[in-house]
Short mmCIF file of C-alpha atoms in Angstrom, two decimals:
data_model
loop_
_atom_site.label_atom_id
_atom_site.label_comp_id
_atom_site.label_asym_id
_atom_site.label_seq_id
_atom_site.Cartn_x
_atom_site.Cartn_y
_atom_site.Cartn_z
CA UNK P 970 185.95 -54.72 50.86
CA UNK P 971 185.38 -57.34 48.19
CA UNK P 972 183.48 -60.46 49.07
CA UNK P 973 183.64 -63.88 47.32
CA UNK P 974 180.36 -66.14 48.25
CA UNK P 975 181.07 -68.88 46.18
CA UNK P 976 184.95 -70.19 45.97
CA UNK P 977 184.15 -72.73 43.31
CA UNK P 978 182.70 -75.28 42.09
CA UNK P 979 183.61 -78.90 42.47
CA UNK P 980 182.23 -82.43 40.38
CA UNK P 981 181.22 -84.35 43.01
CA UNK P 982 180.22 -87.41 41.60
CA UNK P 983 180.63 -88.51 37.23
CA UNK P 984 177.23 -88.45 35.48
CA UNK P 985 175.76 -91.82 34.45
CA UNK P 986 176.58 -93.17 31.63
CA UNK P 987 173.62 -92.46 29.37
CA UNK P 988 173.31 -88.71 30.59
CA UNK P 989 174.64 -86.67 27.72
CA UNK P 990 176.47 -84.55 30.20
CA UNK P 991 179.21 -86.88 30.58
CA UNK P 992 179.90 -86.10 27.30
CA UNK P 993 180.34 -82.14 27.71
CA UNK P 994 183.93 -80.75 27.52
CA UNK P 995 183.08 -78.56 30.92
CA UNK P 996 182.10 -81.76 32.95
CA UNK P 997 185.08 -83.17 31.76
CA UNK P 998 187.20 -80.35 32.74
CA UNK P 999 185.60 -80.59 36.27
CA UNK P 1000 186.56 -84.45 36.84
CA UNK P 1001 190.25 -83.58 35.78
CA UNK P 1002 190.93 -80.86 38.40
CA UNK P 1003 190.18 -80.51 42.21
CA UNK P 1004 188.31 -77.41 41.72
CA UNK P 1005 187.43 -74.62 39.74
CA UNK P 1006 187.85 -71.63 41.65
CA UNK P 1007 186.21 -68.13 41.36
CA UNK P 1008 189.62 -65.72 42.36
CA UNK P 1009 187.43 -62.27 41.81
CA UNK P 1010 184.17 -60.33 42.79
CA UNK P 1011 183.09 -60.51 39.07
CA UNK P 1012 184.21 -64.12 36.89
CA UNK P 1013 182.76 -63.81 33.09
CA UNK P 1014 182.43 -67.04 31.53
CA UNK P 1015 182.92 -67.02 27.84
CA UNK P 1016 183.58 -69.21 24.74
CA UNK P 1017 181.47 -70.26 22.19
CA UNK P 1018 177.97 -71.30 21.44
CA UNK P 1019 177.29 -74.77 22.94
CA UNK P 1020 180.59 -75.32 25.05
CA UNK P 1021 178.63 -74.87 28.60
CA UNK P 1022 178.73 -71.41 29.92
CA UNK P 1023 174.99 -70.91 30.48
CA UNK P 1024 174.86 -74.80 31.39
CA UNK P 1025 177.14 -74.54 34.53
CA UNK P 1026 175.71 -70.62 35.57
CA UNK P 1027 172.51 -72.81 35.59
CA UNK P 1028 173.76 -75.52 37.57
CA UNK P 1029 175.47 -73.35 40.67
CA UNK P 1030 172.24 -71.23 40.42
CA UNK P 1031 169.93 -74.48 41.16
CA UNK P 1032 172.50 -75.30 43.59
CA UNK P 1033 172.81 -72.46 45.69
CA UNK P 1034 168.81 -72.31 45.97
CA UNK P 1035 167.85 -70.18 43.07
CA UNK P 1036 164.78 -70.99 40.59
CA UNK P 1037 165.92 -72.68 37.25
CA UNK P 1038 163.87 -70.05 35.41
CA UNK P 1039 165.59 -66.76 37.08
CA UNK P 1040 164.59 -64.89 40.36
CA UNK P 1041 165.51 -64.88 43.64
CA UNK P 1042 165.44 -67.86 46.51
CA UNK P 1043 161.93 -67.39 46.88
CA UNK P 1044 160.40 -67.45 43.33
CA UNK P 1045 158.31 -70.69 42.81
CA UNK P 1046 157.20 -71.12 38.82
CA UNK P 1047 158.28 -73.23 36.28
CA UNK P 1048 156.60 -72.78 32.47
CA UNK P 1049 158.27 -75.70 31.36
CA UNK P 1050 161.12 -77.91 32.62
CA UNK P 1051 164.07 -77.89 30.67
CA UNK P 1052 166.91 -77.38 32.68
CA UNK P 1053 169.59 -79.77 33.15
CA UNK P 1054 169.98 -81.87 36.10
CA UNK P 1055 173.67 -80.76 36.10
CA UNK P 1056 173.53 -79.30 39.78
CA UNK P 1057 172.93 -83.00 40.97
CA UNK P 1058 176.56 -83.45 40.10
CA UNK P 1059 178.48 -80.56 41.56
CA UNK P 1060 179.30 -79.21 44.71
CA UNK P 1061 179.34 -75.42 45.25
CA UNK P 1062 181.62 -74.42 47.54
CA UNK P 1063 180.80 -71.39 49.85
CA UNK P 1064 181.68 -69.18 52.48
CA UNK P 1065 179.40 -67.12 54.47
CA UNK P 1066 175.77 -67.13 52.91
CA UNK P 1067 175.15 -63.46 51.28
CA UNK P 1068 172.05 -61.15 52.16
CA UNK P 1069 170.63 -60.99 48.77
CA UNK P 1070 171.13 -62.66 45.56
CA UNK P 1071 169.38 -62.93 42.12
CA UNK P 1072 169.66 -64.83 39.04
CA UNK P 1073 168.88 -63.11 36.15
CA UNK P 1074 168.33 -65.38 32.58
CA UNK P 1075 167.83 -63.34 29.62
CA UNK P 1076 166.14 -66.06 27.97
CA UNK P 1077 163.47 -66.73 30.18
CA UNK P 1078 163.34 -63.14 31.60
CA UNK P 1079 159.28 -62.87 30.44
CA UNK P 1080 158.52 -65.56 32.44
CA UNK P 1081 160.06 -63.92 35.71
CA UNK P 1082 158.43 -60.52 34.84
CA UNK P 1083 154.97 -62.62 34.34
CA UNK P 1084 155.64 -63.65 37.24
CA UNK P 1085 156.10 -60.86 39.46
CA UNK P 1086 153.14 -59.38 37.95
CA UNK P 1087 150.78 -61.95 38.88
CA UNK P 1088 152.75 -61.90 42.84
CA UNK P 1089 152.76 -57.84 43.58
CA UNK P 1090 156.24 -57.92 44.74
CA UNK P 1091 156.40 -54.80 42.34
CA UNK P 1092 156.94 -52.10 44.70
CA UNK P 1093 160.25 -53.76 45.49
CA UNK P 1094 161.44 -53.49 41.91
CA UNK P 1095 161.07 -49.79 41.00
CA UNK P 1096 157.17 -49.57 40.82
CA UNK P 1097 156.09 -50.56 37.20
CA UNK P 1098 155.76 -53.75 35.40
CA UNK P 1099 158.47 -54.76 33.70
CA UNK P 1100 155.74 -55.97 30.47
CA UNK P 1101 155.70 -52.05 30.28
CA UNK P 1102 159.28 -51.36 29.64
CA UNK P 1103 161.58 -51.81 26.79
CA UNK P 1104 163.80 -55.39 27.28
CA UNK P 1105 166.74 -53.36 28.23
CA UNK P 1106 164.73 -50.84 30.64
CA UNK P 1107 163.50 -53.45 32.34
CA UNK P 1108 167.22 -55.45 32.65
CA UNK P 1109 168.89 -52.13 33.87
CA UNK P 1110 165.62 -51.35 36.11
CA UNK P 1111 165.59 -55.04 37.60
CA UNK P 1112 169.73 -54.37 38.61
CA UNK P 1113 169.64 -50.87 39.94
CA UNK P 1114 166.28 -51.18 41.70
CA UNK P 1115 166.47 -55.14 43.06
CA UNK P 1116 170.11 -55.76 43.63
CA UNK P 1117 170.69 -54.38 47.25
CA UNK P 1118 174.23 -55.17 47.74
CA UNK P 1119 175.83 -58.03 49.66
CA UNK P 1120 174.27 -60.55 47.28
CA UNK P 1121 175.16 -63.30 45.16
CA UNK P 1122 174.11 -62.06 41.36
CA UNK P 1123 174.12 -64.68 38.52
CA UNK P 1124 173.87 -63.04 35.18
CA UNK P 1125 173.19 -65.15 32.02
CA UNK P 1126 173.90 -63.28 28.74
CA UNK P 1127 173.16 -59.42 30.37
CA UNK P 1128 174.07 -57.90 27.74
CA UNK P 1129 170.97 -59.84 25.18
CA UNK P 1130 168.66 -56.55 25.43
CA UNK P 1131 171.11 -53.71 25.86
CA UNK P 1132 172.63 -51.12 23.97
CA UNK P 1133 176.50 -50.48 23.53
CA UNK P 1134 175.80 -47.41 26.14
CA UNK P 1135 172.81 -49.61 28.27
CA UNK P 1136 176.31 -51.91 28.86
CA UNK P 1137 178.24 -49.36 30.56
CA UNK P 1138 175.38 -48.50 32.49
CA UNK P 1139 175.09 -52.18 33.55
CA UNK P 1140 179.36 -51.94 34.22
CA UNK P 1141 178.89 -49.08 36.65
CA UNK P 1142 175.92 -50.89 38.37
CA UNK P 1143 178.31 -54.06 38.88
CA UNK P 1144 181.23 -51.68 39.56
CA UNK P 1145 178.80 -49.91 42.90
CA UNK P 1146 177.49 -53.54 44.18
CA UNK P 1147 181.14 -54.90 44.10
CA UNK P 1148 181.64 -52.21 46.50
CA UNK P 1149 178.94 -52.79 48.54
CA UNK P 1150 180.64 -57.08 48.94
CA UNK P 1151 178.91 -58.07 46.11
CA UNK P 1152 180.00 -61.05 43.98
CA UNK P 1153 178.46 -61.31 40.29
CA UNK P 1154 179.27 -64.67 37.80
CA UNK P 1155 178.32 -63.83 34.30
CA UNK P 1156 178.09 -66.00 31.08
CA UNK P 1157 178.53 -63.45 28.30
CA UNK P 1158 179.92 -63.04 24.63
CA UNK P 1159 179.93 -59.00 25.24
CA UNK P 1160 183.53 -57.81 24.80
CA UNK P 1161 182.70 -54.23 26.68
CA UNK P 1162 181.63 -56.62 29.68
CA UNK P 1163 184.87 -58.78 29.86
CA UNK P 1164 186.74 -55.66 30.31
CA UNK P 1165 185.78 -55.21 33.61
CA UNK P 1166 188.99 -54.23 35.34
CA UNK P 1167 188.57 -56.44 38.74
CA UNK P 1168 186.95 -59.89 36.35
CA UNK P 1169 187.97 -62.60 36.21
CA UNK P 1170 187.67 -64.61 32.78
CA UNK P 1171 187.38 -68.40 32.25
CA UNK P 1172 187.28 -69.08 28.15
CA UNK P 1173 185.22 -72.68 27.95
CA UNK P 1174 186.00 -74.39 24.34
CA UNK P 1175 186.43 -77.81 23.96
CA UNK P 1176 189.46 -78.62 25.45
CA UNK P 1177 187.91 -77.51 28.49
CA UNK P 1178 188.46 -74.05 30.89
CA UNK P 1179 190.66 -71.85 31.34
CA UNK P 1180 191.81 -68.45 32.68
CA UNK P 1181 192.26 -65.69 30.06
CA UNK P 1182 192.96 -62.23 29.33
CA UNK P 1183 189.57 -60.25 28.00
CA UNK P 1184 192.39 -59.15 24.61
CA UNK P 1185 192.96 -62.95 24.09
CA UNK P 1186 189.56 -64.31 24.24
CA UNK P 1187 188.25 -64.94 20.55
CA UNK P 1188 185.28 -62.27 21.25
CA UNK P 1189 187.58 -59.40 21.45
CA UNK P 1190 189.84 -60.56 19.08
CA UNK P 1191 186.88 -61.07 16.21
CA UNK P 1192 185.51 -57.78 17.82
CA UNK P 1193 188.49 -55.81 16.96
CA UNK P 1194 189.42 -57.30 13.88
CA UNK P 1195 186.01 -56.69 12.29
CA UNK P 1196 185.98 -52.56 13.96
CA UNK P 1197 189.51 -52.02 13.02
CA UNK P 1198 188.49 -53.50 9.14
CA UNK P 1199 184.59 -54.03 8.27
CA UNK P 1200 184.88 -53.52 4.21
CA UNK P 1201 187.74 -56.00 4.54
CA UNK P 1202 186.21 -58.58 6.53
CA UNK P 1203 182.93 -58.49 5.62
CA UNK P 1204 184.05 -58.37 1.74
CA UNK P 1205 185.74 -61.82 2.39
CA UNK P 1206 182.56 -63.37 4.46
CA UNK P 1207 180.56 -62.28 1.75
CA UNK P 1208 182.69 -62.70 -1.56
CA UNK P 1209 180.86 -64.93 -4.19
#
């Protein structure tokens, strides 16, 4: 049976005036509508550089109790403050509270491994450092060994350290926690990712968010166009 943990996500309140996140097309969004709702076990949010993916995964993470740098409820580190202080603004909106839950930043995913290190909570994630595997061994070893099922899993950009075959690893991994009531909310520009047969997609771009087929999202599209043509495409990129 499939679980949802988190329904949505609500602005509660508008940003003053001189934060720079009243300015952001997602916070925007998020004033003009009641609520924006998270309809399957997996929701990928996608869209461009710089139009807020990673910026609200961070907020609900900081919101439902998670540490701004990645980990679980009970990490405790911070190497340097730089997350936004969007999660003062929004309301997540939940249902039962899950068992387990993770959230899993590829950019500050040293920091976390550091920090298990220095903590001995190794045993728990398949026995050997993570500073001793490759990027991707480690992301695939942190999922399969760590995620125990009826959790709440925030993923931001997965995909950063793995192979084309590491990300159908990563699918089937998703695919058995679903099963086991799992909900996951990914930011992610990996095309083999959106297709994910029960995701959800919400495209962010400037106009704000919205629901959207994995073919019609500008990823695949781009994707396809440049598999389906390379000489061609790259030929007019690179044309003098």
């Amino acid at each position: 049976m499939e679980r949802n943990y988190i329904l949505g996500v609500k602005l509660k309140t508008i940003p003053t005036e001189n934060s720079y996140l009243r300015e952001l097309p997602l916070v925007k969004y998020l004033a003009s509508v009641e609520q924006l709702s998270f309809s399957a076990p997996v929701t990928f949010l996608v869209g461009e550089n710089g139009t807020g993916k990673s910026t609200l995964l961070e907020a609900i993470a900081v919101a439902a109790g998670f540490n701004a740098e990645g980990g679980s409820r009970e990490f405790a580190f911070s190497t340097c403050d730089t997350h936004s202080d969007l999660h003062e603004y929004i309301t997540v909106v939940k249902t039962l509270p899950p068992n387990d839950g993770f959230f899993l930043r590829a950019e500050s995913f040293y920091n976390t491994a550091s920090y298990l290190d220095a903590n001995g909570n190794l045993q728990r994630y398949g026995g050997i450092s993570f500073h001793k595997q490759s990027h991707g061994e480690a992301f695939l070893s942190l999922v399969i060994n760590r995620f125990e099922g009826n959790g709440l899993y925030l993923l931001d950009e997965p995909e950063a350290a793995l192979s084309p075959q590491r990300v159908l690893s990563l699918l089937c991994a998703i695919d058995n926690l679903v099963k086991k009531q799992s909900q996951f909310i990914i930011a992610t520009h990996s095309p083999m990712l959106m297709a994910y047969p029960k995701g959800q997609v919400l495209q962010f771009t400037e106009k704000g968010i919205a629901p959207t087929l994995y073919q019609e999202t500008e990823h695949y599209q781009l994707m396809k166009r440049f598999l389906n043509a390379p000489e061609q495409l790259l030929e007019y990129l690179l044309k003098e």
